């Protein structure tokens, strides 16, 4: 038994073959991320914890900030790159000047949302929902 342990490494659950096998056997793992503005940043830690625990993510979806964080993960699929991109995005979103320049007359909102949309486009570059 020790001999086979040396020659046969544990299968990597993140390969495309392993993912397809989980789909075919009905054991695919999906993750749905919720909304809630700033609380959505907690999704970064959740995805990082799942990766460290060896839990693969076969499907990802979300609403509001959860959809954005899910899109970042689907585009990156690398925990370090994902955390770096999310951190960079958060730092830019909390910029005082960005908030100041996005102010509007507060009938329905204090901000126009243009800066937010611009930051999402910048973070995802040329990626579209179809990708």
Short mmCIF file of N, CA and C in Angstrom, two decimals:
data_model
loop_
_atom_site.label_atom_id
_atom_site.label_comp_id
_atom_site.label_asym_id
_atom_site.label_seq_id
_atom_site.Cartn_x
_atom_site.Cartn_y
_atom_site.Cartn_z
N UNK A 1 0.83 -1.20 0.00
CA UNK A 1 0.00 0.00 0.00
C UNK A 1 0.87 1.26 0.00
N UNK A 2 1.99 1.24 0.73
CA UNK A 2 2.89 2.39 0.74
C UNK A 2 3.50 2.64 -0.63
N UNK A 3 3.72 1.55 -1.36
CA UNK A 3 4.31 1.64 -2.70
C UNK A 3 3.39 2.42 -3.65
N UNK A 4 2.09 2.12 -3.63
CA UNK A 4 1.15 2.81 -4.53
C UNK A 4 0.96 4.27 -4.12
N UNK A 5 1.09 4.57 -2.83
CA UNK A 5 0.96 5.96 -2.39
C UNK A 5 2.07 6.82 -2.97
N UNK A 6 3.25 6.25 -3.15
CA UNK A 6 4.37 7.00 -3.72
C UNK A 6 4.21 7.23 -5.21
N UNK A 7 3.65 6.25 -5.90
CA UNK A 7 3.56 6.32 -7.35
C UNK A 7 2.30 7.02 -7.86
N UNK A 8 1.25 7.02 -7.07
CA UNK A 8 -0.02 7.60 -7.50
C UNK A 8 -0.37 8.80 -6.63
N UNK A 9 -0.06 9.99 -7.09
CA UNK A 9 -0.42 11.18 -6.30
C UNK A 9 -1.94 11.35 -6.27
N UNK A 10 -2.40 12.07 -5.26
CA UNK A 10 -3.83 12.35 -5.17
C UNK A 10 -4.27 13.12 -6.40
N UNK A 11 -5.44 12.79 -6.94
CA UNK A 11 -5.92 13.51 -8.12
C UNK A 11 -6.20 14.98 -7.79
N UNK A 12 -5.94 15.84 -8.75
CA UNK A 12 -6.18 17.27 -8.59
C UNK A 12 -7.66 17.55 -8.88
N UNK A 13 -8.42 18.02 -7.87
CA UNK A 13 -9.86 18.24 -8.08
C UNK A 13 -10.18 19.45 -8.94
N UNK A 14 -9.17 20.24 -9.31
CA UNK A 14 -9.44 21.46 -10.08
C UNK A 14 -9.23 21.29 -11.58
N UNK A 15 -8.85 20.11 -12.03
CA UNK A 15 -8.64 19.90 -13.46
C UNK A 15 -9.97 19.87 -14.20
N UNK A 16 -9.92 20.12 -15.49
CA UNK A 16 -11.13 20.08 -16.30
C UNK A 16 -11.73 18.68 -16.31
N UNK A 17 -10.87 17.66 -16.32
CA UNK A 17 -11.35 16.27 -16.31
C UNK A 17 -12.13 15.97 -15.02
N UNK A 18 -11.59 16.40 -13.89
CA UNK A 18 -12.27 16.19 -12.60
C UNK A 18 -13.60 16.94 -12.57
N UNK A 19 -13.60 18.15 -13.11
CA UNK A 19 -14.83 18.95 -13.14
C UNK A 19 -15.90 18.26 -14.00
N UNK A 20 -15.50 17.76 -15.16
CA UNK A 20 -16.43 17.06 -16.04
C UNK A 20 -16.96 15.79 -15.36
N UNK A 21 -16.11 15.09 -14.65
CA UNK A 21 -16.54 13.89 -13.94
C UNK A 21 -17.58 14.24 -12.88
N UNK A 22 -17.39 15.34 -12.17
CA UNK A 22 -18.38 15.74 -11.17
C UNK A 22 -19.71 16.11 -11.82
N UNK A 23 -19.66 16.77 -12.98
CA UNK A 23 -20.90 17.09 -13.70
C UNK A 23 -21.63 15.81 -14.11
N UNK A 24 -20.88 14.87 -14.65
CA UNK A 24 -21.49 13.62 -15.14
C UNK A 24 -22.05 12.77 -14.02
N UNK A 25 -21.46 12.84 -12.84
CA UNK A 25 -21.93 12.04 -11.71
C UNK A 25 -22.91 12.81 -10.83
N UNK A 26 -23.21 14.05 -11.19
CA UNK A 26 -24.18 14.84 -10.42
C UNK A 26 -23.62 15.36 -9.10
N UNK A 27 -22.32 15.48 -9.00
CA UNK A 27 -21.72 15.95 -7.75
C UNK A 27 -20.97 17.28 -7.93
N UNK A 28 -21.32 18.02 -8.97
CA UNK A 28 -20.67 19.32 -9.21
C UNK A 28 -20.97 20.26 -8.03
N UNK A 29 -20.02 21.11 -7.73
CA UNK A 29 -20.14 22.03 -6.60
C UNK A 29 -20.36 23.44 -7.14
N UNK A 30 -21.47 24.04 -6.73
CA UNK A 30 -21.79 25.40 -7.14
C UNK A 30 -21.70 26.35 -5.96
N UNK A 31 -21.35 27.58 -6.22
CA UNK A 31 -21.26 28.60 -5.19
C UNK A 31 -22.05 29.81 -5.66
N UNK A 32 -22.98 30.27 -4.82
CA UNK A 32 -23.78 31.46 -5.15
C UNK A 32 -23.43 32.53 -4.13
N UNK A 33 -23.06 33.70 -4.61
CA UNK A 33 -22.62 34.80 -3.77
C UNK A 33 -23.70 35.87 -3.70
N UNK A 34 -23.97 36.36 -2.52
CA UNK A 34 -25.04 37.33 -2.32
C UNK A 34 -24.57 38.77 -2.50
N UNK A 35 -25.54 39.67 -2.42
CA UNK A 35 -25.27 41.09 -2.55
C UNK A 35 -25.04 41.72 -1.20
N UNK A 36 -25.03 43.01 -1.16
CA UNK A 36 -24.89 43.70 0.12
C UNK A 36 -23.75 44.69 0.16
N UNK A 37 -23.34 45.18 -0.99
CA UNK A 37 -22.32 46.24 -1.01
C UNK A 37 -21.00 45.80 -0.42
N UNK A 38 -20.58 46.50 0.61
CA UNK A 38 -19.27 46.26 1.21
C UNK A 38 -19.14 44.85 1.78
N UNK A 39 -20.26 44.26 2.20
CA UNK A 39 -20.20 42.89 2.72
C UNK A 39 -19.77 41.89 1.65
N UNK A 40 -19.90 42.28 0.40
CA UNK A 40 -19.51 41.41 -0.69
C UNK A 40 -18.03 41.12 -0.73
N UNK A 41 -17.25 41.94 -0.07
CA UNK A 41 -15.81 41.71 -0.04
C UNK A 41 -15.51 40.45 0.76
N UNK A 42 -16.40 40.04 1.64
CA UNK A 42 -16.21 38.80 2.39
C UNK A 42 -16.17 37.59 1.46
N UNK A 43 -16.74 37.72 0.27
CA UNK A 43 -16.70 36.61 -0.69
C UNK A 43 -15.27 36.26 -1.08
N UNK A 44 -14.40 37.25 -1.07
CA UNK A 44 -12.99 37.00 -1.41
C UNK A 44 -12.40 36.01 -0.41
N UNK A 45 -12.64 36.25 0.87
CA UNK A 45 -12.15 35.35 1.91
C UNK A 45 -12.78 33.98 1.84
N UNK A 46 -14.06 33.93 1.48
CA UNK A 46 -14.76 32.64 1.37
C UNK A 46 -14.16 31.80 0.24
N UNK A 47 -13.94 32.41 -0.90
CA UNK A 47 -13.36 31.68 -2.03
C UNK A 47 -11.94 31.24 -1.70
N UNK A 48 -11.20 32.09 -1.02
CA UNK A 48 -9.84 31.73 -0.62
C UNK A 48 -9.87 30.55 0.36
N UNK A 49 -10.79 30.56 1.32
CA UNK A 49 -10.90 29.46 2.29
C UNK A 49 -11.30 28.15 1.60
N UNK A 50 -12.22 28.23 0.64
CA UNK A 50 -12.61 27.02 -0.09
C UNK A 50 -11.43 26.46 -0.86
N UNK A 51 -10.65 27.32 -1.47
CA UNK A 51 -9.47 26.88 -2.22
C UNK A 51 -8.46 26.21 -1.28
N UNK A 52 -8.21 26.83 -0.13
CA UNK A 52 -7.26 26.27 0.83
C UNK A 52 -7.74 24.94 1.39
N UNK A 53 -9.07 24.76 1.50
CA UNK A 53 -9.63 23.50 2.00
C UNK A 53 -9.70 22.44 0.91
N UNK A 54 -9.35 22.80 -0.32
CA UNK A 54 -9.36 21.84 -1.41
C UNK A 54 -10.74 21.60 -1.99
N UNK A 55 -11.67 22.52 -1.77
CA UNK A 55 -13.03 22.39 -2.30
C UNK A 55 -13.08 23.10 -3.65
N UNK A 56 -13.28 22.35 -4.72
CA UNK A 56 -13.32 22.99 -6.05
C UNK A 56 -14.63 23.73 -6.27
N UNK A 57 -14.61 24.74 -7.09
CA UNK A 57 -15.82 25.49 -7.46
C UNK A 57 -16.07 25.22 -8.93
N UNK A 58 -17.14 24.48 -9.22
CA UNK A 58 -17.46 24.12 -10.60
C UNK A 58 -18.36 25.15 -11.27
N UNK A 59 -19.25 25.75 -10.50
CA UNK A 59 -20.19 26.75 -11.00
C UNK A 59 -20.17 27.92 -10.03
N UNK A 60 -20.34 29.12 -10.54
CA UNK A 60 -20.40 30.28 -9.65
C UNK A 60 -21.44 31.26 -10.17
N UNK A 61 -22.18 31.83 -9.26
CA UNK A 61 -23.20 32.81 -9.61
C UNK A 61 -23.33 33.81 -8.48
N UNK A 62 -24.09 34.84 -8.70
CA UNK A 62 -24.26 35.82 -7.64
C UNK A 62 -25.18 36.94 -8.05
N UNK A 63 -25.46 37.79 -7.09
CA UNK A 63 -26.28 38.96 -7.34
C UNK A 63 -25.52 40.19 -6.84
N UNK A 64 -25.63 41.27 -7.55
CA UNK A 64 -25.01 42.54 -7.18
C UNK A 64 -23.49 42.37 -7.03
N UNK A 65 -22.94 42.73 -5.87
CA UNK A 65 -21.50 42.63 -5.67
C UNK A 65 -21.05 41.17 -5.74
N UNK A 66 -21.92 40.25 -5.38
CA UNK A 66 -21.59 38.82 -5.48
C UNK A 66 -21.38 38.39 -6.92
N UNK A 67 -22.18 38.95 -7.83
CA UNK A 67 -22.00 38.64 -9.25
C UNK A 67 -20.66 39.17 -9.75
N UNK A 68 -20.30 40.36 -9.28
CA UNK A 68 -19.01 40.93 -9.68
C UNK A 68 -17.85 40.11 -9.14
N UNK A 69 -17.91 39.73 -7.86
CA UNK A 69 -16.84 38.92 -7.27
C UNK A 69 -16.77 37.55 -7.93
N UNK A 70 -17.93 36.99 -8.28
CA UNK A 70 -17.95 35.72 -9.00
C UNK A 70 -17.33 35.85 -10.38
N UNK A 71 -17.60 36.96 -11.05
CA UNK A 71 -17.02 37.20 -12.38
C UNK A 71 -15.51 37.36 -12.29
N UNK A 72 -15.03 38.04 -11.25
CA UNK A 72 -13.58 38.17 -11.06
C UNK A 72 -12.94 36.79 -10.87
N UNK A 73 -13.60 35.93 -10.06
CA UNK A 73 -13.06 34.59 -9.83
C UNK A 73 -13.08 33.77 -11.12
N UNK A 74 -14.17 33.82 -11.85
CA UNK A 74 -14.27 33.05 -13.09
C UNK A 74 -13.23 33.52 -14.11
N UNK A 75 -12.89 34.79 -14.07
CA UNK A 75 -11.89 35.33 -14.99
C UNK A 75 -10.47 34.98 -14.56
N UNK A 76 -10.25 34.83 -13.27
CA UNK A 76 -8.89 34.64 -12.74
C UNK A 76 -8.55 33.17 -12.47
N UNK A 77 -9.37 32.48 -11.67
CA UNK A 77 -9.16 31.08 -11.26
C UNK A 77 -7.81 30.85 -10.60
N UNK A 78 -7.25 31.88 -10.02
CA UNK A 78 -5.99 31.81 -9.30
C UNK A 78 -6.18 32.65 -8.04
N UNK A 79 -6.04 32.04 -6.87
CA UNK A 79 -6.38 32.74 -5.63
C UNK A 79 -5.56 34.00 -5.43
N UNK A 80 -4.26 33.93 -5.63
CA UNK A 80 -3.43 35.12 -5.41
C UNK A 80 -3.83 36.25 -6.36
N UNK A 81 -3.99 35.94 -7.64
CA UNK A 81 -4.40 36.95 -8.60
C UNK A 81 -5.77 37.51 -8.29
N UNK A 82 -6.68 36.63 -7.85
CA UNK A 82 -8.04 37.05 -7.49
C UNK A 82 -8.02 38.02 -6.32
N UNK A 83 -7.29 37.66 -5.27
CA UNK A 83 -7.20 38.53 -4.09
C UNK A 83 -6.56 39.86 -4.46
N UNK A 84 -5.51 39.82 -5.26
CA UNK A 84 -4.85 41.06 -5.69
C UNK A 84 -5.79 41.97 -6.49
N UNK A 85 -6.53 41.38 -7.42
CA UNK A 85 -7.45 42.19 -8.24
C UNK A 85 -8.58 42.76 -7.41
N UNK A 86 -9.13 41.95 -6.49
CA UNK A 86 -10.23 42.43 -5.63
C UNK A 86 -9.73 43.53 -4.70
N UNK A 87 -8.54 43.37 -4.15
CA UNK A 87 -7.97 44.39 -3.26
C UNK A 87 -7.73 45.69 -4.02
N UNK A 88 -7.18 45.59 -5.21
CA UNK A 88 -6.93 46.77 -6.04
C UNK A 88 -8.25 47.49 -6.35
N UNK A 89 -9.29 46.72 -6.69
CA UNK A 89 -10.59 47.31 -7.01
C UNK A 89 -11.17 48.02 -5.78
N UNK A 90 -11.07 47.39 -4.62
CA UNK A 90 -11.61 47.99 -3.39
C UNK A 90 -10.90 49.29 -3.03
N UNK A 91 -9.59 49.29 -3.20
CA UNK A 91 -8.84 50.52 -2.89
C UNK A 91 -9.25 51.66 -3.82
N UNK A 92 -9.44 51.35 -5.08
CA UNK A 92 -9.85 52.40 -6.02
C UNK A 92 -11.28 52.87 -5.74
N UNK A 93 -12.15 51.96 -5.34
CA UNK A 93 -13.55 52.33 -5.07
C UNK A 93 -13.69 53.21 -3.84
N UNK A 94 -12.75 53.11 -2.90
CA UNK A 94 -12.85 53.90 -1.68
C UNK A 94 -12.08 55.22 -1.78
N UNK A 95 -11.64 55.57 -2.96
CA UNK A 95 -10.92 56.82 -3.16
C UNK A 95 -11.84 58.02 -2.88
N UNK A 96 -11.36 58.93 -2.07
CA UNK A 96 -12.13 60.13 -1.72
C UNK A 96 -12.47 60.93 -2.97
N UNK A 97 -11.50 61.13 -3.85
CA UNK A 97 -11.71 61.94 -5.04
C UNK A 97 -12.70 61.30 -6.00
N UNK A 98 -12.65 59.98 -6.09
CA UNK A 98 -13.60 59.28 -6.97
C UNK A 98 -15.03 59.50 -6.47
N UNK A 99 -15.21 59.42 -5.15
CA UNK A 99 -16.54 59.64 -4.57
C UNK A 99 -16.98 61.09 -4.78
N UNK A 100 -16.08 62.01 -4.56
CA UNK A 100 -16.41 63.42 -4.69
C UNK A 100 -16.84 63.77 -6.12
N UNK A 101 -16.14 63.24 -7.10
CA UNK A 101 -16.46 63.54 -8.49
C UNK A 101 -17.72 62.82 -8.98
N UNK A 102 -18.20 61.84 -8.22
CA UNK A 102 -19.38 61.08 -8.62
C UNK A 102 -20.65 61.57 -7.93
N UNK A 103 -20.56 62.62 -7.13
CA UNK A 103 -21.74 63.14 -6.43
C UNK A 103 -22.76 63.70 -7.41
N UNK A 104 -24.03 63.61 -7.01
CA UNK A 104 -25.12 64.16 -7.80
C UNK A 104 -26.15 64.75 -6.85
N UNK A 105 -27.15 65.42 -7.40
CA UNK A 105 -28.23 65.96 -6.57
C UNK A 105 -29.00 64.77 -5.98
N UNK A 106 -29.11 64.68 -4.65
CA UNK A 106 -29.65 63.47 -4.02
C UNK A 106 -31.18 63.32 -4.07
N UNK A 107 -31.71 63.11 -5.26
CA UNK A 107 -33.15 62.82 -5.37
C UNK A 107 -33.38 61.33 -5.08
N UNK A 108 -32.67 60.48 -5.79
CA UNK A 108 -32.79 59.03 -5.56
C UNK A 108 -31.48 58.41 -5.09
N UNK A 109 -30.38 59.11 -5.28
CA UNK A 109 -29.08 58.57 -4.91
C UNK A 109 -28.10 59.73 -4.72
N UNK A 110 -27.09 59.48 -3.90
CA UNK A 110 -26.07 60.50 -3.70
C UNK A 110 -25.01 60.48 -4.79
N UNK A 111 -24.90 59.34 -5.48
CA UNK A 111 -23.87 59.18 -6.51
C UNK A 111 -24.50 58.82 -7.84
N UNK A 112 -23.85 59.19 -8.92
CA UNK A 112 -24.38 58.88 -10.26
C UNK A 112 -24.21 57.41 -10.61
N UNK A 113 -23.21 56.77 -10.06
CA UNK A 113 -22.94 55.37 -10.39
C UNK A 113 -21.97 55.22 -11.54
N UNK A 114 -21.62 56.33 -12.18
CA UNK A 114 -20.70 56.27 -13.32
C UNK A 114 -19.33 55.76 -12.91
N UNK A 115 -18.83 56.19 -11.75
CA UNK A 115 -17.52 55.74 -11.29
C UNK A 115 -17.53 54.25 -10.99
N UNK A 116 -18.63 53.77 -10.41
CA UNK A 116 -18.76 52.35 -10.11
C UNK A 116 -18.74 51.53 -11.39
N UNK A 117 -19.53 51.93 -12.36
CA UNK A 117 -19.57 51.22 -13.65
C UNK A 117 -18.21 51.24 -14.34
N UNK A 118 -17.54 52.37 -14.28
CA UNK A 118 -16.22 52.50 -14.89
C UNK A 118 -15.22 51.55 -14.22
N UNK A 119 -15.30 51.44 -12.90
CA UNK A 119 -14.39 50.56 -12.16
C UNK A 119 -14.64 49.09 -12.48
N UNK A 120 -15.90 48.71 -12.65
CA UNK A 120 -16.21 47.32 -13.01
C UNK A 120 -15.68 47.02 -14.40
N UNK A 121 -15.90 47.93 -15.33
CA UNK A 121 -15.38 47.72 -16.69
C UNK A 121 -13.86 47.62 -16.70
N UNK A 122 -13.21 48.45 -15.89
CA UNK A 122 -11.75 48.42 -15.81
C UNK A 122 -11.25 47.11 -15.21
N UNK A 123 -11.96 46.59 -14.21
CA UNK A 123 -11.54 45.36 -13.54
C UNK A 123 -11.70 44.14 -14.44
N UNK A 124 -12.75 44.13 -15.25
CA UNK A 124 -13.01 42.95 -16.09
C UNK A 124 -12.47 43.10 -17.51
N UNK A 125 -11.96 44.27 -17.83
CA UNK A 125 -11.36 44.53 -19.14
C UNK A 125 -12.28 44.13 -20.28
N UNK A 126 -11.87 43.21 -21.13
CA UNK A 126 -12.65 42.83 -22.31
C UNK A 126 -13.59 41.65 -22.08
N UNK A 127 -13.73 41.20 -20.85
CA UNK A 127 -14.56 40.03 -20.56
C UNK A 127 -16.03 40.40 -20.64
N UNK A 128 -16.80 39.57 -21.32
CA UNK A 128 -18.24 39.76 -21.43
C UNK A 128 -18.95 38.59 -20.74
N UNK A 129 -20.22 38.72 -20.45
CA UNK A 129 -20.99 37.68 -19.78
C UNK A 129 -20.96 36.37 -20.56
N UNK A 130 -20.88 36.45 -21.87
CA UNK A 130 -20.87 35.26 -22.71
C UNK A 130 -19.58 34.45 -22.56
N UNK A 131 -18.54 35.10 -22.08
CA UNK A 131 -17.25 34.42 -21.94
C UNK A 131 -17.29 33.47 -20.77
#
